[in-house]
């Protein structure tokens, strides 16, 4: 019976990925029906399915809070105003506009999770692209690449790096000293592809900037209070978890959303119903469904049995293991969203280290606060790079990709799986190669 359930969870997961890749059905419908199939075939109960969603409450709470926050301030026209200012700063030059997106996204992603950054900045892109007369889809895809790559600059830049970093008890400072250079290299790799992958926009030049629309900011007083709410949210994103009573980013985002709803309602710039109706429910339901699908693989022992295969292939060879992990996790991360992937891979890697005698059994304890043997750490670093950069490969590879697709759809254009693939595969391959060289020369030789 267990073997049958494991087989069913594998077939369901692969079927969902195939449906998303071929675009026969919308990705949310595919994932949602796949998750329900596991419940109706008794692979897991509905209570267990809700439990797997609950385990990822931090991710879902963060996304929902930021979505409400961004939508609440739309009536002020702040996004249209900022978009016009960016085009004017770039002097209508496509080359400067692309580099501007890199320059704005990179530092923000160093202190905020990448999907949060995309949620905050993506609404600027469609009006900006319209003004310069180009398709906004490639610009959104570029923002995603930069956000995912810059997520490696600090421990908090990407949920995947934070999950792995937390598992090996690495401090914020140690992370910056050991691994931030890898994030810099990843961003430089994206910049190097701009003249080739984004050739049409790179060569675009808007001659007459006077003809640009100049949107005015509405409700300036409301926006001023809104700016204070956003400043409060950003501050507590950075310091919240280090306070005597820790506050998670999800709790901060939800409080910010609540205050934004209160401000909108009291100032009558929009109704609560309108704001909540425009939340990207499709993206949220997709993530819930994916967490259930990964939960099915975990519950039926599929993920656990993979650790045995890993041990058989790699043995005790750390160099081979680290390089293999970058590409294995990278390719896997291009079809499995990287947050649930690393959640599943961390215990798998710990078990492998114990199985082959490279780490003591204590590391398997969920409350383990000690240090891992230094010689095995490159395996975890490799997993970080693979999971984060592999997410650039396909539309479903990272949470920020799905968020960008949701924003694009809300502005009237779908980012198809194949369109993303056209840009994503070259960037992913180049980044996995450069990060493999970085890990090799920095930690293994």
Coordinates of C-alpha atoms in Angstrom, one line a residue:
X1 CA 0.0 0.0 0.0
X2 CA 2.8 2.4 0.9
X3 CA 4.6 1.7 -2.4
X4 CA 1.4 2.4 -4.3
X5 CA 0.9 5.7 -2.4
X6 CA 4.5 6.7 -3.1
X7 CA 4.1 5.9 -6.8
X8 CA 0.8 7.8 -6.9
X9 CA 2.4 10.9 -5.3
X10 CA 5.3 10.8 -7.8
X11 CA 3.0 10.4 -10.8
X12 CA 0.7 13.2 -9.6
X13 CA 3.7 15.5 -9.0
X14 CA 5.2 14.8 -12.5
X15 CA 1.8 15.2 -14.2
X16 CA 1.3 18.6 -12.6
X17 CA 4.7 19.8 -13.8
X18 CA 4.0 18.4 -17.3
X19 CA 0.6 20.2 -17.4
X20 CA 2.3 23.4 -16.4
X21 CA 5.1 23.0 -18.9
X22 CA 2.8 22.2 -21.8
X23 CA 0.3 24.9 -20.7
X24 CA -2.7 22.6 -21.3
X25 CA -4.3 24.1 -18.2
X26 CA -3.6 27.1 -16.1
X27 CA -0.8 26.4 -13.6
X28 CA -3.0 27.1 -10.5
X29 CA -5.7 24.7 -11.7
X30 CA -3.1 21.9 -12.4
X31 CA -1.5 22.2 -9.0
X32 CA -4.9 22.6 -7.2
X33 CA -6.3 19.5 -8.8
X34 CA -3.1 17.5 -8.2
X35 CA -3.3 18.4 -4.5
X36 CA -6.9 17.4 -4.3
X37 CA -6.1 14.1 -6.1
X38 CA -3.7 13.2 -3.2
X39 CA -6.6 13.8 -0.7
X40 CA -9.2 11.8 -2.7
X41 CA -6.9 8.9 -3.3
X42 CA -6.1 8.8 0.5
X43 CA -2.4 9.5 0.1
X44 CA -3.1 12.1 2.9
X45 CA -6.1 13.3 4.7
X46 CA -7.6 16.8 4.3
X47 CA -6.3 17.6 7.8
X48 CA -2.8 16.5 6.8
X49 CA -3.0 18.6 3.6
X50 CA -4.0 21.7 5.6
X51 CA -1.1 20.9 8.0
X52 CA 1.4 21.0 5.1
X53 CA 0.0 24.4 4.1
X54 CA 0.2 25.5 7.7
X55 CA 3.9 24.5 7.9
X56 CA 4.5 27.2 5.2
X57 CA 2.3 29.9 6.9
X58 CA 5.3 32.2 6.9
X59 CA 5.6 32.3 3.1
X60 CA 1.9 32.6 2.5
X61 CA 1.4 35.3 5.2
X62 CA 4.3 37.3 3.8
X63 CA 2.9 37.1 0.2
X64 CA -0.7 38.0 1.2
X65 CA 0.4 40.9 3.4
X66 CA 2.6 42.5 0.7
X67 CA -0.1 42.0 -2.0
X68 CA -2.6 43.9 0.1
X69 CA -0.1 46.6 1.0
X70 CA 0.8 47.2 -2.7
X71 CA -2.8 47.2 -3.9
X72 CA -4.0 49.5 -1.1
X73 CA -1.9 52.4 -2.5
X74 CA -2.8 52.0 -6.2
X75 CA -5.4 54.8 -6.1
X76 CA -2.6 57.3 -5.2
X77 CA -1.0 56.7 -8.7
X78 CA 2.4 56.4 -7.0
X79 CA 3.5 53.5 -9.2
X80 CA 2.7 55.4 -12.4
X81 CA 4.5 58.4 -11.1
X82 CA 7.6 56.5 -10.2
X83 CA 7.6 54.6 -13.5
X84 CA 7.7 57.9 -15.4
X85 CA 10.5 59.2 -13.2
X86 CA 12.5 56.1 -14.0
X87 CA 12.0 56.5 -17.8
X88 CA 13.1 60.2 -17.4
X89 CA 16.2 59.2 -15.4
X90 CA 17.1 56.7 -18.1
X91 CA 16.6 59.5 -20.7
X92 CA 14.4 57.1 -22.7
X93 CA 17.4 54.8 -23.4
X94 CA 16.6 51.1 -23.2
X95 CA 20.1 50.2 -22.2
X96 CA 20.0 52.6 -19.2
X97 CA 16.5 51.3 -18.3
X98 CA 17.7 47.7 -18.2
X99 CA 20.7 48.6 -16.1
X100 CA 18.4 50.8 -13.9
X101 CA 16.2 47.8 -13.1
X102 CA 19.3 45.8 -12.1
X103 CA 20.5 48.8 -10.0
X104 CA 17.2 49.3 -8.1
X105 CA 16.4 45.6 -7.6
X106 CA 19.8 44.4 -6.4
X107 CA 20.2 46.4 -3.1
X108 CA 16.6 46.0 -2.1
X109 CA 16.9 42.2 -2.5
X110 CA 19.9 42.3 -0.2
X111 CA 17.6 43.2 2.7
X112 CA 14.2 41.9 1.6
X113 CA 13.1 38.4 0.4
X114 CA 13.2 38.4 -3.4
X115 CA 9.5 37.6 -3.9
X116 CA 8.7 40.5 -1.6
X117 CA 10.9 42.8 -3.7
X118 CA 9.2 41.7 -6.9
X119 CA 5.8 42.3 -5.4
X120 CA 6.9 45.9 -4.4
X121 CA 8.6 46.8 -7.7
X122 CA 6.8 44.8 -10.4
X123 CA 3.8 47.2 -10.6
X124 CA 6.3 49.9 -11.8
X125 CA 7.2 47.9 -14.9
X126 CA 4.1 47.8 -17.1
X127 CA 3.5 51.6 -17.1
X128 CA 7.2 52.2 -17.6
X129 CA 7.3 49.8 -20.6
X130 CA 4.2 51.4 -22.1
X131 CA 5.8 54.8 -22.0
X132 CA 9.0 53.7 -23.7
X133 CA 7.0 51.6 -26.2
X134 CA 8.3 48.1 -25.4
X135 CA 6.8 44.8 -24.2
X136 CA 6.8 44.7 -20.4
X137 CA 7.2 40.8 -20.1
X138 CA 11.0 40.7 -20.7
X139 CA 11.4 43.5 -18.2
X140 CA 9.5 41.6 -15.6
X141 CA 11.6 38.5 -16.4
X142 CA 14.8 40.5 -16.0
X143 CA 13.6 41.8 -12.6
X144 CA 13.0 38.2 -11.5
X145 CA 16.5 37.1 -12.6
X146 CA 18.1 40.0 -10.7
X147 CA 15.9 39.4 -7.6
X148 CA 16.7 35.6 -7.5
X149 CA 20.4 36.3 -8.1
X150 CA 20.7 39.2 -5.6
X151 CA 18.9 37.0 -3.1
X152 CA 22.3 35.3 -2.5
X153 CA 23.9 38.6 -1.3
X154 CA 22.7 38.2 2.3
X155 CA 21.2 35.5 4.5
X156 CA 17.7 37.1 4.3
X157 CA 17.7 37.8 0.5
X158 CA 16.0 34.5 -0.5
X159 CA 13.9 32.1 1.6
X160 CA 16.0 29.2 0.2
X161 CA 19.3 30.7 1.5
X162 CA 17.7 31.4 4.9
X163 CA 16.3 27.9 5.3
X164 CA 19.7 26.3 4.5
X165 CA 21.6 28.9 6.5
X166 CA 19.4 28.4 9.5
X167 CA 19.9 24.6 9.2
X168 CA 23.7 25.0 9.5
X169 CA 23.5 27.8 12.1
X170 CA 25.4 30.3 10.0
X171 CA 25.4 33.9 11.3
X172 CA 24.4 36.9 9.1
X173 CA 28.1 38.2 9.2
X174 CA 29.6 34.8 8.4
X175 CA 27.3 34.5 5.4
X176 CA 28.4 37.9 4.1
X177 CA 32.1 37.1 4.5
X178 CA 31.9 33.6 2.9
X179 CA 29.1 33.7 0.3
X180 CA 28.1 37.2 -0.7
X181 CA 30.7 37.3 -3.4
X182 CA 28.9 34.4 -5.1
X183 CA 25.7 36.6 -5.2
X184 CA 27.8 39.5 -6.8
X185 CA 29.0 37.1 -9.5
X186 CA 25.5 35.9 -10.1
X187 CA 24.2 39.4 -10.7
X188 CA 27.2 40.3 -13.0
X189 CA 26.4 37.1 -15.0
X190 CA 22.8 38.5 -15.6
X191 CA 24.2 41.9 -16.6
X192 CA 26.6 40.2 -19.1
X193 CA 23.5 38.6 -20.9
X194 CA 21.6 41.9 -21.3
X195 CA 22.9 43.0 -24.8
X196 CA 22.1 39.5 -26.1
X197 CA 18.9 38.2 -24.4
X198 CA 17.2 41.6 -24.2
X199 CA 18.7 42.9 -27.5
X200 CA 15.5 44.7 -28.7
X201 CA 15.1 46.7 -25.5
X202 CA 18.8 47.3 -25.2
X203 CA 18.7 49.1 -28.6
X204 CA 15.5 51.1 -28.0
X205 CA 15.8 54.8 -27.6
X206 CA 12.8 57.2 -27.0
X207 CA 13.5 60.4 -28.8
X208 CA 10.8 62.8 -27.6
X209 CA 10.6 62.6 -23.8
X210 CA 8.3 65.7 -23.7
X211 CA 5.5 63.5 -25.0
X212 CA 5.6 61.2 -22.0
X213 CA 2.4 61.4 -19.8
X214 CA 3.2 63.0 -16.5
X215 CA 0.8 61.4 -14.0
X216 CA 0.1 63.4 -10.8
X217 CA 0.1 61.8 -7.4
X218 CA -3.4 61.6 -5.9
X219 CA -4.2 61.8 -2.2
X220 CA -0.7 63.1 -1.1
X221 CA -1.6 63.1 2.6
X222 CA -2.8 59.5 2.5
X223 CA 0.4 58.6 0.6
X224 CA 2.5 60.3 3.3
X225 CA 0.9 58.1 6.0
X226 CA 1.2 55.1 3.7
X227 CA 5.0 55.8 3.3
X228 CA 5.3 55.7 7.1
X229 CA 3.5 52.3 7.2
X230 CA 5.8 50.9 4.4
X231 CA 8.9 52.3 6.3
X232 CA 7.7 50.6 9.4
X233 CA 7.2 47.3 7.5
X234 CA 10.7 47.5 5.9
X235 CA 12.4 48.4 9.2
X236 CA 10.8 45.4 11.0
X237 CA 11.6 43.1 8.1
X238 CA 15.2 43.8 8.8
X239 CA 15.3 43.9 12.6
X240 CA 12.1 42.1 13.6
X241 CA 13.6 38.6 14.2
X242 CA 16.5 40.0 16.3
X243 CA 14.2 41.7 18.8
X244 CA 13.9 40.3 22.4
X245 CA 10.4 39.1 21.3
X246 CA 11.0 38.1 17.7
X247 CA 8.5 39.3 15.0
X248 CA 8.5 37.2 11.8
X249 CA 8.4 39.0 8.4
X250 CA 5.0 37.4 7.8
X251 CA 3.5 39.0 11.0
X252 CA 5.0 42.4 10.0
X253 CA 3.6 42.1 6.5
X254 CA 0.1 41.2 7.8
X255 CA 0.2 44.1 10.3
X256 CA 1.2 46.4 7.5
X257 CA -1.7 45.1 5.4
X258 CA -4.1 45.6 8.2
X259 CA -2.9 49.3 8.7
X260 CA -3.1 49.9 4.9
X261 CA -6.7 48.6 4.8
X262 CA -7.6 50.8 7.8
X263 CA -6.0 53.9 6.1
X264 CA -7.8 53.2 2.7
X265 CA -11.2 52.7 4.4
X266 CA -11.0 55.7 6.7
X267 CA -9.7 58.0 4.0
X268 CA -12.3 56.6 1.5
X269 CA -9.7 56.3 -1.3
X270 CA -10.9 52.7 -1.9
X271 CA -13.1 50.1 -0.4
X272 CA -11.8 47.0 1.5
X273 CA -13.9 44.8 -0.8
X274 CA -12.1 46.2 -3.9
X275 CA -8.7 45.8 -2.4
X276 CA -9.2 42.2 -1.3
X277 CA -10.9 41.3 -4.6
X278 CA -7.7 42.3 -6.5
X279 CA -5.4 40.3 -4.3
X280 CA -3.6 37.7 -6.5
X281 CA -5.5 34.7 -5.1
X282 CA -4.3 32.5 -8.1
X283 CA -0.6 32.8 -6.9
X284 CA -1.5 32.1 -3.3
X285 CA -3.6 29.0 -4.2
X286 CA -0.8 27.7 -6.5
X287 CA 1.7 27.9 -3.6
X288 CA -0.7 26.1 -1.1
X289 CA -1.2 23.3 -3.7
X290 CA 2.5 22.9 -4.3
X291 CA 3.2 22.6 -0.6
X292 CA 0.6 19.8 -0.4
X293 CA 2.2 18.0 -3.4
X294 CA 5.7 18.2 -1.8
X295 CA 4.1 17.0 1.4
X296 CA 2.8 13.9 -0.5
X297 CA 6.4 13.1 -1.6
X298 CA 7.6 13.6 1.9
X299 CA 4.9 11.6 3.7
X300 CA 5.3 8.6 1.3
X301 CA 9.1 8.4 1.9
X302 CA 10.0 9.4 -1.7
X303 CA 12.3 12.2 -0.5
X304 CA 13.9 10.0 2.2
X305 CA 14.7 7.2 -0.2
X306 CA 16.5 9.8 -2.4
X307 CA 19.1 10.3 0.4
X308 CA 20.1 6.6 0.0
X309 CA 20.6 7.1 -3.7
X310 CA 22.7 10.2 -3.0
X311 CA 24.9 8.3 -0.6
X312 CA 25.4 5.5 -3.1
X313 CA 26.4 7.8 -5.9
X314 CA 28.6 10.3 -4.0
X315 CA 30.1 8.2 -1.2
X316 CA 32.4 10.5 0.9
X317 CA 33.7 12.7 -2.0
X318 CA 32.9 16.3 -0.9
X319 CA 34.3 17.9 -4.0
X320 CA 32.3 15.7 -6.4
X321 CA 29.3 15.9 -4.1
X322 CA 29.4 19.8 -4.0
X323 CA 29.7 20.2 -7.7
X324 CA 27.1 17.5 -8.4
X325 CA 24.7 19.1 -5.9
X326 CA 24.9 22.6 -7.6
X327 CA 23.8 21.1 -10.9
X328 CA 21.4 18.4 -9.5
X329 CA 19.6 20.9 -7.2
X330 CA 19.8 23.6 -9.9
X331 CA 18.0 21.5 -12.5
X332 CA 15.6 20.2 -9.9
X333 CA 14.9 23.7 -8.7
X334 CA 14.0 24.8 -12.2
X335 CA 10.9 22.5 -12.1
X336 CA 10.2 22.4 -8.3
X337 CA 9.7 25.8 -6.5
X338 CA 12.9 26.3 -4.5
X339 CA 11.2 26.9 -1.1
X340 CA 9.6 23.5 -0.8
X341 CA 12.6 21.9 -2.5
X342 CA 15.1 23.1 0.1
X343 CA 12.7 22.3 2.9
X344 CA 12.7 18.7 1.6
X345 CA 16.5 18.6 0.7
X346 CA 18.0 19.9 4.0
X347 CA 16.9 16.8 6.0
X348 CA 17.9 14.6 3.1
X349 CA 21.4 16.0 3.0
X350 CA 21.8 15.8 6.8
X351 CA 20.7 12.1 6.7
X352 CA 23.2 11.5 3.9
X353 CA 26.1 13.0 5.9
X354 CA 25.2 10.8 8.9
X355 CA 24.8 7.7 6.7
X356 CA 28.3 8.0 5.3
X357 CA 29.9 9.0 8.6
X358 CA 30.8 12.6 7.7
X359 CA 28.6 14.1 10.5
X360 CA 27.5 12.9 14.0
X361 CA 23.8 11.8 14.5
X362 CA 23.1 14.9 16.7
X363 CA 22.8 17.1 13.5
X364 CA 19.5 15.3 12.7
X365 CA 17.8 16.9 15.8
X366 CA 15.5 19.7 14.9
X367 CA 16.8 21.8 17.8
X368 CA 20.5 21.2 16.9
X369 CA 22.4 24.5 17.6
X370 CA 26.0 23.3 17.2
X371 CA 28.4 23.6 14.2
X372 CA 28.7 21.2 11.4
X373 CA 32.2 19.8 10.5
X374 CA 33.8 22.6 8.3
X375 CA 34.7 20.1 5.5
X376 CA 30.9 19.3 4.9
X377 CA 29.8 22.9 4.7
X378 CA 30.5 23.3 0.9
X379 CA 27.7 20.8 0.3
X380 CA 25.2 23.1 1.9
X381 CA 26.7 26.2 0.1
X382 CA 26.3 24.2 -3.1
X383 CA 22.6 23.6 -2.3
X384 CA 22.1 27.3 -1.7
X385 CA 23.5 28.3 -5.0
X386 CA 21.8 25.5 -6.9
X387 CA 18.3 26.1 -5.4
X388 CA 18.5 29.9 -5.8
X389 CA 20.0 30.1 -9.3
X390 CA 18.2 27.0 -10.7
X391 CA 15.0 29.0 -9.9
X392 CA 15.8 31.2 -12.9
X393 CA 15.4 28.3 -15.3
X394 CA 11.6 28.0 -15.7
X395 CA 8.4 29.8 -14.7
X396 CA 7.8 27.5 -11.7
X397 CA 11.3 27.5 -10.4
X398 CA 11.0 30.3 -7.8
X399 CA 8.4 32.1 -5.8
X400 CA 9.3 35.4 -7.4
X401 CA 8.7 34.0 -10.9
X402 CA 5.2 33.0 -10.0
X403 CA 4.6 36.5 -8.4
X404 CA 5.8 38.2 -11.6
X405 CA 3.6 36.0 -13.7
X406 CA 0.6 37.0 -11.5
X407 CA 1.4 40.7 -11.8
X408 CA 1.8 40.3 -15.6
X409 CA -1.6 38.6 -15.9
X410 CA -3.2 41.3 -13.9
X411 CA -1.9 43.8 -16.4
X412 CA -3.3 41.9 -19.4
X413 CA -0.4 39.7 -20.6
X414 CA 0.4 36.1 -19.7
X415 CA 4.0 35.0 -19.3
X416 CA 4.0 31.7 -21.0
X417 CA 6.2 28.8 -19.8
X418 CA 8.0 28.8 -23.2
X419 CA 8.6 32.6 -23.1
X420 CA 10.2 32.3 -19.7
X421 CA 12.2 29.3 -20.8
X422 CA 13.7 31.2 -23.8
X423 CA 15.3 33.7 -21.3
X424 CA 15.7 31.4 -18.3
X425 CA 17.7 28.5 -19.6
X426 CA 20.7 30.4 -20.9
X427 CA 20.9 32.5 -17.7
X428 CA 20.5 29.4 -15.4
X429 CA 23.2 27.4 -17.2
X430 CA 25.7 30.4 -17.1
X431 CA 25.0 31.0 -13.4
X432 CA 25.3 27.4 -12.4
X433 CA 28.7 27.2 -14.2
X434 CA 30.0 30.4 -12.6
X435 CA 28.7 29.4 -9.1
X436 CA 30.3 26.0 -9.5
X437 CA 33.6 27.7 -10.2
X438 CA 33.2 30.0 -7.2
X439 CA 32.4 27.1 -4.8
X440 CA 35.3 25.1 -6.3
X441 CA 38.0 27.8 -5.9
X442 CA 36.7 29.4 -2.8
X443 CA 35.9 26.3 -0.6
X444 CA 37.2 23.1 -2.2
X445 CA 40.7 23.7 -3.6

